Coordinates of C-alpha atoms in Angstrom, one line a residue:
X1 CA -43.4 22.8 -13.9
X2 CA -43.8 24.4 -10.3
X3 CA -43.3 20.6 -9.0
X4 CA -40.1 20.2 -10.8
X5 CA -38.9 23.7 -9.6
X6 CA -39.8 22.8 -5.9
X7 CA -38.1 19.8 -6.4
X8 CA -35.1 21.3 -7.5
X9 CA -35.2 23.8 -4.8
X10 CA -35.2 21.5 -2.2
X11 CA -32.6 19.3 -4.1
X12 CA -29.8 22.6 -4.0
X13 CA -31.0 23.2 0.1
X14 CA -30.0 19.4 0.3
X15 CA -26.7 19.6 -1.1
X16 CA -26.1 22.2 0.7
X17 CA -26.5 20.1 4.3
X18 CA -24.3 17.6 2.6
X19 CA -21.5 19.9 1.8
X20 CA -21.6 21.6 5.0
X21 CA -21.3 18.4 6.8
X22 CA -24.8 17.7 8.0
X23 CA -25.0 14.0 7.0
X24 CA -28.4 13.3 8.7
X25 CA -30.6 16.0 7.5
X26 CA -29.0 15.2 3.5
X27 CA -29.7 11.6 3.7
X28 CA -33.2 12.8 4.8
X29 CA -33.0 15.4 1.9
X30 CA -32.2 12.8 -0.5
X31 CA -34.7 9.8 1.0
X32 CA -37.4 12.7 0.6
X33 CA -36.7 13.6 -3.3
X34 CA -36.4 10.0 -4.0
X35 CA -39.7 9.1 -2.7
X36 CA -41.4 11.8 -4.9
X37 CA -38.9 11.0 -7.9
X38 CA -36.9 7.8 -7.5
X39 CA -35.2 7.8 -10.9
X40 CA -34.0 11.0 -10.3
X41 CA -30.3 11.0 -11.4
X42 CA -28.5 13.9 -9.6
X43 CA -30.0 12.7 -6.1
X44 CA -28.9 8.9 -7.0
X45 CA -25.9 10.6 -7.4
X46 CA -25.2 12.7 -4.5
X47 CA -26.8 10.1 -2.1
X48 CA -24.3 7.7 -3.1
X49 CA -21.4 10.1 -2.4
X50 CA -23.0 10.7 1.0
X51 CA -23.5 7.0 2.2
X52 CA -20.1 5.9 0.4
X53 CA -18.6 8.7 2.6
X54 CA -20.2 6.9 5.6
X55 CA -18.8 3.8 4.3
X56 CA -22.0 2.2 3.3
X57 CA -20.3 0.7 -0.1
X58 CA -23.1 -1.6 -0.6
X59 CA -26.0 0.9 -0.7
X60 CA -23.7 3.3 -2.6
X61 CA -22.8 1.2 -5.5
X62 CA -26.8 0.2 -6.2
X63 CA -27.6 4.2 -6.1
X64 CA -24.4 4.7 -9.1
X65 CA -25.9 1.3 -11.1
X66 CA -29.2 2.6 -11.0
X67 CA -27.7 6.0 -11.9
X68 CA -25.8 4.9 -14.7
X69 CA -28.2 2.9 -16.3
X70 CA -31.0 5.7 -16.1
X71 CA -28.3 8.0 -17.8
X72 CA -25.4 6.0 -19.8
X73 CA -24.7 9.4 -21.1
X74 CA -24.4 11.2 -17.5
X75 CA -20.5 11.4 -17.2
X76 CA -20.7 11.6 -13.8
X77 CA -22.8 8.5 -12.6
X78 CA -19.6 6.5 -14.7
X79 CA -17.0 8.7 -12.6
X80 CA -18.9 8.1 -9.2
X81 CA -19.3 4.3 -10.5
X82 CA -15.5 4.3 -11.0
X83 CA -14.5 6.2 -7.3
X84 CA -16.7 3.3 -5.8
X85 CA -14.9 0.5 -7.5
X86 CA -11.4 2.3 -6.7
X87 CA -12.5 1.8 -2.9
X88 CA -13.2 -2.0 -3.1
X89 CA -10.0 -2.3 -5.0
X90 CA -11.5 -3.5 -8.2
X91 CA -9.0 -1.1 -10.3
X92 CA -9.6 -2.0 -13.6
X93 CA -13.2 -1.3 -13.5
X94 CA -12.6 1.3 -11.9
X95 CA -10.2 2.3 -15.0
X96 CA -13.5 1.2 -17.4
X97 CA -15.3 3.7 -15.8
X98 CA -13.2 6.5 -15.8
X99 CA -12.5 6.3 -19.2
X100 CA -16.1 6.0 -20.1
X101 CA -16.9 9.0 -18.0
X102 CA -13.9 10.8 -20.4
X103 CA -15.2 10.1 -23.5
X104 CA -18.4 11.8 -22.2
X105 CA -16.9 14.9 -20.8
X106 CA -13.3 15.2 -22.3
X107 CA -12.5 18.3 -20.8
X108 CA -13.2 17.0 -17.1
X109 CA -10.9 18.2 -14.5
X110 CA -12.3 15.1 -12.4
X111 CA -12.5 12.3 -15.1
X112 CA -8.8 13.4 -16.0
X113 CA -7.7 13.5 -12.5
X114 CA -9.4 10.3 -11.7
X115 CA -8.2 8.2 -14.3
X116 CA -4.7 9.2 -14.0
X117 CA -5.4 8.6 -10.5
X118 CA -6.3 4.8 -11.9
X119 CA -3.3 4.2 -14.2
X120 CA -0.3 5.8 -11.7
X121 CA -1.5 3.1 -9.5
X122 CA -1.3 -0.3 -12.1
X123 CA 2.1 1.3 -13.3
X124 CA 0.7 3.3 -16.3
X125 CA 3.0 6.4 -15.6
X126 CA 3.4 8.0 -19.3
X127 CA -0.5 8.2 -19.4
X128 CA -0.8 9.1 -16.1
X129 CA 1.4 11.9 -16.3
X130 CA -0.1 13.2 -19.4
X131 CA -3.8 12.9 -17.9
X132 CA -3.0 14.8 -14.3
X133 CA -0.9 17.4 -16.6
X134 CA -3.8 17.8 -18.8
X135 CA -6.2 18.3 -15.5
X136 CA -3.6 20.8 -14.2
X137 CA -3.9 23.0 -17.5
X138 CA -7.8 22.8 -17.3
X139 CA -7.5 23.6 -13.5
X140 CA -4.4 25.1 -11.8
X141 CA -5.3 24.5 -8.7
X142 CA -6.4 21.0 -8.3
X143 CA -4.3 20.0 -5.4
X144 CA -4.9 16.4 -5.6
X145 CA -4.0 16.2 -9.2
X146 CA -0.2 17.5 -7.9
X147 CA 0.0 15.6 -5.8
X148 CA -0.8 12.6 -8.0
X149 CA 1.8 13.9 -10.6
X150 CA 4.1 14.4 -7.2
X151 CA 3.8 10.1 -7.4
X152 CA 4.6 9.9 -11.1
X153 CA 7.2 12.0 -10.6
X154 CA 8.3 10.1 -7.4
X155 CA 8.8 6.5 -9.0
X156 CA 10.7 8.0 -12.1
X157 CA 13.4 9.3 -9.5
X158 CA 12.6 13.0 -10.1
X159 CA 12.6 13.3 -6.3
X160 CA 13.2 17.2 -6.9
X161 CA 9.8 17.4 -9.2
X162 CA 8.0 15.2 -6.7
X163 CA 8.9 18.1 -4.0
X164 CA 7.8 20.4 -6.2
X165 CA 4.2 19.7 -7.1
X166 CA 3.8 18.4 -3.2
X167 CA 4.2 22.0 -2.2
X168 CA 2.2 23.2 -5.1
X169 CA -1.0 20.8 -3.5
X170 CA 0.1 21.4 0.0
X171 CA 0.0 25.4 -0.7
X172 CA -3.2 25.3 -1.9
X173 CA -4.6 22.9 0.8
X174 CA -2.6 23.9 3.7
X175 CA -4.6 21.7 6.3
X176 CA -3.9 18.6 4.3
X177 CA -2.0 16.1 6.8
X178 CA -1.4 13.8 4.5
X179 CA 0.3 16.5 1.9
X180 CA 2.5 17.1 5.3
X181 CA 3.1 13.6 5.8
X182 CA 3.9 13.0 2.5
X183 CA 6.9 16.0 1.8
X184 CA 8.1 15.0 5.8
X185 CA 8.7 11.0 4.0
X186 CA 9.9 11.7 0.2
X187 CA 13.0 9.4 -0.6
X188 CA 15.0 9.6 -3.7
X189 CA 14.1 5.6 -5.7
X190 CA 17.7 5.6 -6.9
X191 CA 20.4 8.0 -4.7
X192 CA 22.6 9.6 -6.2
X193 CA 25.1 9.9 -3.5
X194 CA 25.9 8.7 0.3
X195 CA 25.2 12.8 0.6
X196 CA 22.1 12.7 -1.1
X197 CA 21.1 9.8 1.8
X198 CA 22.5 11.5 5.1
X199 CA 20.2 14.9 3.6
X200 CA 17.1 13.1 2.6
X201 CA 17.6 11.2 6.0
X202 CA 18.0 14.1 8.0
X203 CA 15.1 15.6 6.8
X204 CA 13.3 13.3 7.2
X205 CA 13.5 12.5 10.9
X206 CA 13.2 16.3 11.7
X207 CA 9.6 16.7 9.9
X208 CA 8.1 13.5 10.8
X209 CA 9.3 14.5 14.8
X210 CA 7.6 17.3 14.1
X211 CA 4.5 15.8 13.1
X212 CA 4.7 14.4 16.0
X213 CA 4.1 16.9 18.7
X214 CA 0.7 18.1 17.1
X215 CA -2.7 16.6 17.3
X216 CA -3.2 14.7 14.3
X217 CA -5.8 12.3 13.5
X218 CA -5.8 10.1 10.2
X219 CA -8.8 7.7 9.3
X220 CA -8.2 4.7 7.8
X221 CA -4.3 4.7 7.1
X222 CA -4.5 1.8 5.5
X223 CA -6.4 3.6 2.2
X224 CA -5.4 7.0 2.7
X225 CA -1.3 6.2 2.9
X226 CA -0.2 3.9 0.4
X227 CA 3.0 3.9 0.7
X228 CA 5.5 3.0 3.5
X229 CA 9.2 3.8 4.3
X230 CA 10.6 1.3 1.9
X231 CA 13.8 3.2 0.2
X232 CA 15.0 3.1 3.9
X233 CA 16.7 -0.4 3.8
X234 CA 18.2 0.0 1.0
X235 CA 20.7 3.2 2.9
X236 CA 22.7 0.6 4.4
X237 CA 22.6 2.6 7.9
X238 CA 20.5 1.8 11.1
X239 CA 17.1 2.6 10.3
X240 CA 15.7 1.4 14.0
X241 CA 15.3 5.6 15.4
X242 CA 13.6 6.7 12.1
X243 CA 11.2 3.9 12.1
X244 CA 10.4 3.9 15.8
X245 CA 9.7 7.6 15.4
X246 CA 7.3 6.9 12.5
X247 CA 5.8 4.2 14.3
X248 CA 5.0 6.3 17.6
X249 CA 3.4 8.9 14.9
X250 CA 1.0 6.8 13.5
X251 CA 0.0 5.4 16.8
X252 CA -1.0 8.5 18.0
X253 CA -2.3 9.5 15.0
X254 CA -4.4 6.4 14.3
X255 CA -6.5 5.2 17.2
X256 CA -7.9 2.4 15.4
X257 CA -4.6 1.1 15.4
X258 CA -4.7 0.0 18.8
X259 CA -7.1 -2.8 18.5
X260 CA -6.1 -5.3 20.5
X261 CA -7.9 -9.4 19.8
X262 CA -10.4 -10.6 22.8
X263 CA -7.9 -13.7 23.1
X264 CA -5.0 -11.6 23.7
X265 CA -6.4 -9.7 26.8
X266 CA -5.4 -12.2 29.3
X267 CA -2.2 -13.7 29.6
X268 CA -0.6 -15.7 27.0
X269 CA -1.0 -19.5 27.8
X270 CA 1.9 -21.8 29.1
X271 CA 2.4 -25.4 28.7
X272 CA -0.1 -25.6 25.4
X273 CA -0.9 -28.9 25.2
X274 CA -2.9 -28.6 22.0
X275 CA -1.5 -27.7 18.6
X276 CA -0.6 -24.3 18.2
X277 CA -2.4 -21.6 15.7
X278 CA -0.2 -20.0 13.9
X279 CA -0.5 -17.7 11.4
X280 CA 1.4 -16.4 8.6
X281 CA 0.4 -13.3 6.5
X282 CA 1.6 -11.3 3.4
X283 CA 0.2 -9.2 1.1
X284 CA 2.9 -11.1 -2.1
X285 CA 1.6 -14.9 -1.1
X286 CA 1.8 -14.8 -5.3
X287 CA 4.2 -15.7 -7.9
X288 CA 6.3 -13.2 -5.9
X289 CA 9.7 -13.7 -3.9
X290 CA 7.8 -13.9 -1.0
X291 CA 5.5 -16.3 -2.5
X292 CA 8.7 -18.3 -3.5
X293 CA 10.4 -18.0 -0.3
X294 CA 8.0 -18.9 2.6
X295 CA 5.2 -20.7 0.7
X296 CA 6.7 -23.9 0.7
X297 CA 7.4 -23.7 4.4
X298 CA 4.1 -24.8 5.3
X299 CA 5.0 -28.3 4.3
X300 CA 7.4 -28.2 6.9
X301 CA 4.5 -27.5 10.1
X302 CA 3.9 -31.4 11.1
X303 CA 0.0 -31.5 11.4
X304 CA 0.0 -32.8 14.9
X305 CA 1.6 -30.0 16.5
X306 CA 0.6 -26.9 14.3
X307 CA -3.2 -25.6 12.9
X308 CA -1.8 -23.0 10.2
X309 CA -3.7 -20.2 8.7
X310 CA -2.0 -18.0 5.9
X311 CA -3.7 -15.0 4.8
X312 CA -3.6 -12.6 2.2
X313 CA -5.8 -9.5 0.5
X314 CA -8.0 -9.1 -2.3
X315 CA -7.1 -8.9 -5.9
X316 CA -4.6 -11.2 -8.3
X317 CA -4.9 -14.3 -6.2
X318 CA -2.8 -17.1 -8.6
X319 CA -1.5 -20.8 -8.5
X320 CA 0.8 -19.9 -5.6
X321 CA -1.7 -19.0 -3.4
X322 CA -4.1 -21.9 -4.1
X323 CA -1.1 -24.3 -3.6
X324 CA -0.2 -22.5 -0.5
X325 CA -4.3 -22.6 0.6
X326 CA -4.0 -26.5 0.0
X327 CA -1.5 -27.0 2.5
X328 CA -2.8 -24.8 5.3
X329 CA -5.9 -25.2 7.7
X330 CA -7.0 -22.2 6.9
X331 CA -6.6 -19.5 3.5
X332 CA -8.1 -16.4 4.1
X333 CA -8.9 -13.6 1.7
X334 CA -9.2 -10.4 3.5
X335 CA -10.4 -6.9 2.5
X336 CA -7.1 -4.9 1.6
X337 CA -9.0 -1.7 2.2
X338 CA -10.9 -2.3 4.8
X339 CA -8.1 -2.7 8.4
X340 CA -10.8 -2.8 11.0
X341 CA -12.5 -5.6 9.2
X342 CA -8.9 -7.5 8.8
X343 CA -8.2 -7.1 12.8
X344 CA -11.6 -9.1 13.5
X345 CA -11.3 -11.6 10.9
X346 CA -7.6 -12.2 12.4
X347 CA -8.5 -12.2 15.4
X348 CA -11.7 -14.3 14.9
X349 CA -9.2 -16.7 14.5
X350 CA -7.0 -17.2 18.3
X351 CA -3.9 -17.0 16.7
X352 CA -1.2 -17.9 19.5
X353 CA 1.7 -17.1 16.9
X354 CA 1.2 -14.4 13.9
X355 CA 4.1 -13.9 11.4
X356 CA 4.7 -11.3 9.2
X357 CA 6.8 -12.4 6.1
X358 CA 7.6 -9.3 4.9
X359 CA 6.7 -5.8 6.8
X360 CA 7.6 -2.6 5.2
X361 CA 6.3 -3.7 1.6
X362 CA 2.6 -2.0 1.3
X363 CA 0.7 -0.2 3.6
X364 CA -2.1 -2.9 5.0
X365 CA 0.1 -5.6 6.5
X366 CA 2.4 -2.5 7.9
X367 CA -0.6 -0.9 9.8
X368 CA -2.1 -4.6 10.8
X369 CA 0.4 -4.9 12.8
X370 CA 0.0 -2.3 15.4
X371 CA -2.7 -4.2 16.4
X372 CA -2.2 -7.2 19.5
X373 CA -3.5 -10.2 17.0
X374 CA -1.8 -12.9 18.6
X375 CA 0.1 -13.9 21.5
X376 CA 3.3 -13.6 20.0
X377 CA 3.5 -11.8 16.7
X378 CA 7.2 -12.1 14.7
X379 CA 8.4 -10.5 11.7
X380 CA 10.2 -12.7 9.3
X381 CA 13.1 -11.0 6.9
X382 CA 11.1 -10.8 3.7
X383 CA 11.9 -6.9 4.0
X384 CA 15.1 -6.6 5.5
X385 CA 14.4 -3.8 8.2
X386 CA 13.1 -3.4 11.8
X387 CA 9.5 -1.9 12.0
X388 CA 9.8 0.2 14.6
X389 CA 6.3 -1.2 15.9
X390 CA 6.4 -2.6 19.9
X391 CA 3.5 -4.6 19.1
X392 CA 6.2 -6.9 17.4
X393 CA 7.6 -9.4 19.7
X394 CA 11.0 -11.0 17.4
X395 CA 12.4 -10.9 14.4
X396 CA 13.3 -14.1 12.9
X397 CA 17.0 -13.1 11.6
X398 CA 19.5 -15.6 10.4
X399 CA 23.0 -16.5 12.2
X400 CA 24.8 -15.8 8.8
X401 CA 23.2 -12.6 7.9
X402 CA 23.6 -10.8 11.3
X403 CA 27.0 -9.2 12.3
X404 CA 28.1 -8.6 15.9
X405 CA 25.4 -6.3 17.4
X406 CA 23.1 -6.2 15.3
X407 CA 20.3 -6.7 17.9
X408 CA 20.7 -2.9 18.4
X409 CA 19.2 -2.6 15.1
X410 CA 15.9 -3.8 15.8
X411 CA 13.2 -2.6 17.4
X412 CA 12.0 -6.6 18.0
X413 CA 14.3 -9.3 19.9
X414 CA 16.6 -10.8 17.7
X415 CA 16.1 -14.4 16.8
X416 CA 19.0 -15.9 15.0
X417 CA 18.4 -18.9 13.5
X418 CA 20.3 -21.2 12.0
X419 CA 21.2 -22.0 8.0
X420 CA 18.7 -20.5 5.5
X421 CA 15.1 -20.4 5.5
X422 CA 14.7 -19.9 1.6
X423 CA 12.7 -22.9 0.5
X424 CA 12.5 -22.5 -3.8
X425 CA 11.1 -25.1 -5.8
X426 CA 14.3 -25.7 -7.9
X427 CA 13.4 -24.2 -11.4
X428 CA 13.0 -25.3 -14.7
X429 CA 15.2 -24.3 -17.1
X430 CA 14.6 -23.3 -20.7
X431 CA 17.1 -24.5 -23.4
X432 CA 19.5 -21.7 -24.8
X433 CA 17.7 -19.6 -26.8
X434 CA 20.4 -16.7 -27.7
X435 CA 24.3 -17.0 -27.6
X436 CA 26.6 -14.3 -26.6
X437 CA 26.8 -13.4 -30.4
X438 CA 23.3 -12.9 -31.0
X439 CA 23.1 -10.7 -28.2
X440 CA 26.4 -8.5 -29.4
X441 CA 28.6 -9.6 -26.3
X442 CA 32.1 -10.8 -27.1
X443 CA 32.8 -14.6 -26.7
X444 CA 35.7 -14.4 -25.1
X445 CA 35.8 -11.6 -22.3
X446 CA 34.6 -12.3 -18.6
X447 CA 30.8 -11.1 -17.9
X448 CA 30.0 -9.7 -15.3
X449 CA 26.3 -9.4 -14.5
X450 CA 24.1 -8.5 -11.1
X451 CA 20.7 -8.6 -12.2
X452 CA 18.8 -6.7 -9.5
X453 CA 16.1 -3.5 -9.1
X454 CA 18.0 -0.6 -9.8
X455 CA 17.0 1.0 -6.2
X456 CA 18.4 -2.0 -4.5
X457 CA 22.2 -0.9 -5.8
X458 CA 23.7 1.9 -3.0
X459 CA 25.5 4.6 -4.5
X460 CA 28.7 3.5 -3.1
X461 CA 28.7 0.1 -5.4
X462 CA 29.2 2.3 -8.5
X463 CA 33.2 2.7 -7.2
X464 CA 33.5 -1.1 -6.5
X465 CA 31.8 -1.8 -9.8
X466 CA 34.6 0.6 -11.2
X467 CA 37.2 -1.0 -9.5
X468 CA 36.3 -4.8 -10.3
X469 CA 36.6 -3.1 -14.2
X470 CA 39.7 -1.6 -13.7
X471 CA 41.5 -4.7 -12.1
X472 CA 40.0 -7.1 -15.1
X473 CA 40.5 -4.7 -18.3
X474 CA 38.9 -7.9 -20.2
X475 CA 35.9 -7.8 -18.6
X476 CA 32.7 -6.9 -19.7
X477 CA 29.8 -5.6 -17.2
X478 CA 26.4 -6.4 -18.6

């Protein structure tokens, strides 16, 4: 009995070095306990937190195993088990885990939290939003579970409730950047009106300019932000000062960023007489647009004059990518969490070319691209708006998509190619299923149909829409 309460003495003065930040002497604190006791749950436990804080995933996930099997019925060993698989990007374990870990401890504030956490990010917004409400109730001030609803919120185009429960999470962490970062950057999904836009943009560029004159540091952007400034292109204004004054933040903010390839510290080659590396990269090289658009294009590289490398991250990889991995040199896989080990794998590589199909669309390929991979890196139009990054060298535009000066649009020298670069296999066509009458439409009347995201449609299209009704009173709009 003494031995267990000595034990446990020693255990509490451990946490405590762990909590207030001393790292070292808790990892000894731990190592100690489990030498004396190594099936000792609550240390497997808290000395997994501590070396998956340091970023040591391996080490950590055998600590949460071991825990979880020694206690199937210890809710958090599951919860742990599912943060850890939420970091290597494995969400639906992670979602297995969390779920386990509430069915042990219904009323946890954490498993709640986490889980909802889990589901907002697949898409699962109705039981997300009732799992972060239910952790609110439990817990009022969980700032992180705001914050999360903030998201739900977000992508059902309650920008106004998204505000809301940002400045709930943000008044009760008041240090938290990324809270900051987060109300400076909140768009409306769907506008309501060209007013709405000019306000929301306005904002917008006054907080993140603020940001911008304090001393900021952010870890890891590519886990801890996971969204980027996509609503912007779809303003129809010049979006080149915003995103060059986000850009300049998170340079600043992000050291890492920075990192520039060994191969790209002298001066780019001339005259290459060998075949040039080029690289193309996106995070949708999938049965995807993107994947439609540009993954054919590698036919079109003849082998004598181009090595090609394609890569992509982690997670859903389908017949489109293994097509696309067939007709390159090199497919690589790389770690979607993990930026400073996809600058070296990159860079491992010499590219002399890198293009980016589609910057703007997720956070990992956005933030890549601060780095200096290759000699000449290029953004192709798969989002349609500058960066705002200088480590971008052109954008590859099209001559009939580009009006008269638009080169002051972009941050990167214009390109303007000719014709189209959309390469689709041509499709295959199911027979007609339904006629108009089995889907209520009359048989007679003109249709008219634009079958696009909802977010993609500018408030200002609602009056032509009108209009194009009003001139053809026999027309239908489906």
């Amino acid at each position: 009995m003494g031995q267990a309460r000595t034990t446990e003495a020693f255990f509490y003065k451990t946490v405590a070095k762990h909590q207030q930040g001393d790292l070292r002497g808790a990892e000894k604190g731990y190592r100690k306990i489990l030498r004396h006791a190594p099936n000792n749950v609550a240390t497997l436990i808290n000395f997994g937190i501590l070396l998956k804080e340091r970023d040591e995933l391996t080490k950590a996930f055998e600590l949460f195993t071991q825990a979880v099997s020694l206690a199937p019925e210890h809710a958090d060993g599951h919860a742990n088990l599912g943060g850890l698989y939420a970091r290597l990007g494995k969400k639906y374990k992670a979602i297995s885990c969390y779920r386990t870990a509430l069915d042990l401890d219904p009323d946890s504030a954490d498993a709640l939290t986490h889980l909802g956490i889990a589901l907002r990010i697949i898409g699962q917004y109705v039981e997300a939003y009732e799992l972060l409400t239910r952790a609110i109730e439990i817990d009022p001030d969980r700032a992180v579970a705001h914050e999360e609803l903030a998201a739900v919120f977000r992508e059902w185009g309650a920008v106004g409730k998204a505000r809301a429960h940002l400045q709930r999470a943000l008044d009760i962490d008041p240090s938290n950047v990324l809270l900051r970062l987060k109300l400076a950057t909140l768009l409306p999904v769907i506008a309501k009106s060209s007013q709405q836009i000019l306000e929301y943009r306005e904002h917008f560029a006054r907080e993140v300019s603020n940001l911008a004159k304090q001393d900021i540091v952010i870890e890891n952007p590519a886990w801890v932000i996971e969204r980027t400034n996509f609503y912007l292109a779809y303003h129809g204004m010049d979006d080149r000062p915003l995103q060059e004054t986000v850009a300049r933040f998170f340079r600043r903010a992000c050291p890492s960023l920075n990192f520039v390839a060994p191969h790209c510290r002298s001066a780019k080659p001339e005259n290459i007489e060998r075949p040039i590396r080029l690289g193309i990269i996106s995070r949708y090289f999938r049965d995807h647009a993107i994947g439609w658009t540009f993954g054919r294009a590698l036919a079109a590289y003849p082998k004598d004059r181009f090595r090609t490398f394609i890569y992509t991250f982690e997670d859903d990889l389908d017949d489109v990518w293994a097509e696309m991995s067939a007709r390159a040199d090199k497919a690589v896989v790389l770690p979607e969490i993990n930026l400073a080990a996809c600058q070296k794998a990159i860079a491992a590589d010499k590219l002399d070319v890198l293009i980016y199909t589609d910057i703007g669309m997720e956070p990992t390929s956005y933030f890549l691209a601060f780095a200096r991979l290759a000699h000449v890196q290029c953004v192709a139009g798969g989002h349609p708006v500058t960066s705002g990054i200088a480590t971008l060298d052109y954008w590859l535009g099209l001559d009939l998509g580009e009006p008269e000066g638009a080169d002051a649009h972009y941050s990167e020298k214009l390109l303007r190619m000719k014709g189209v670069s959309n390469n689709y296999r041509r499709p295959h066509l199911q027979r007609l299923v339904k006629t108009r009458e089995a889907l209520g439409l009359p048989d007679a009347d003109i249709l008219y149909m634009c079958p696009q995201s909802l977010f993609k449609f500018h408030p200002e299209f609602d009056d032509i829409v009108a209009r194009i009704l009003r001139l053809a009173p026999d027309a239908k709009l489906v």
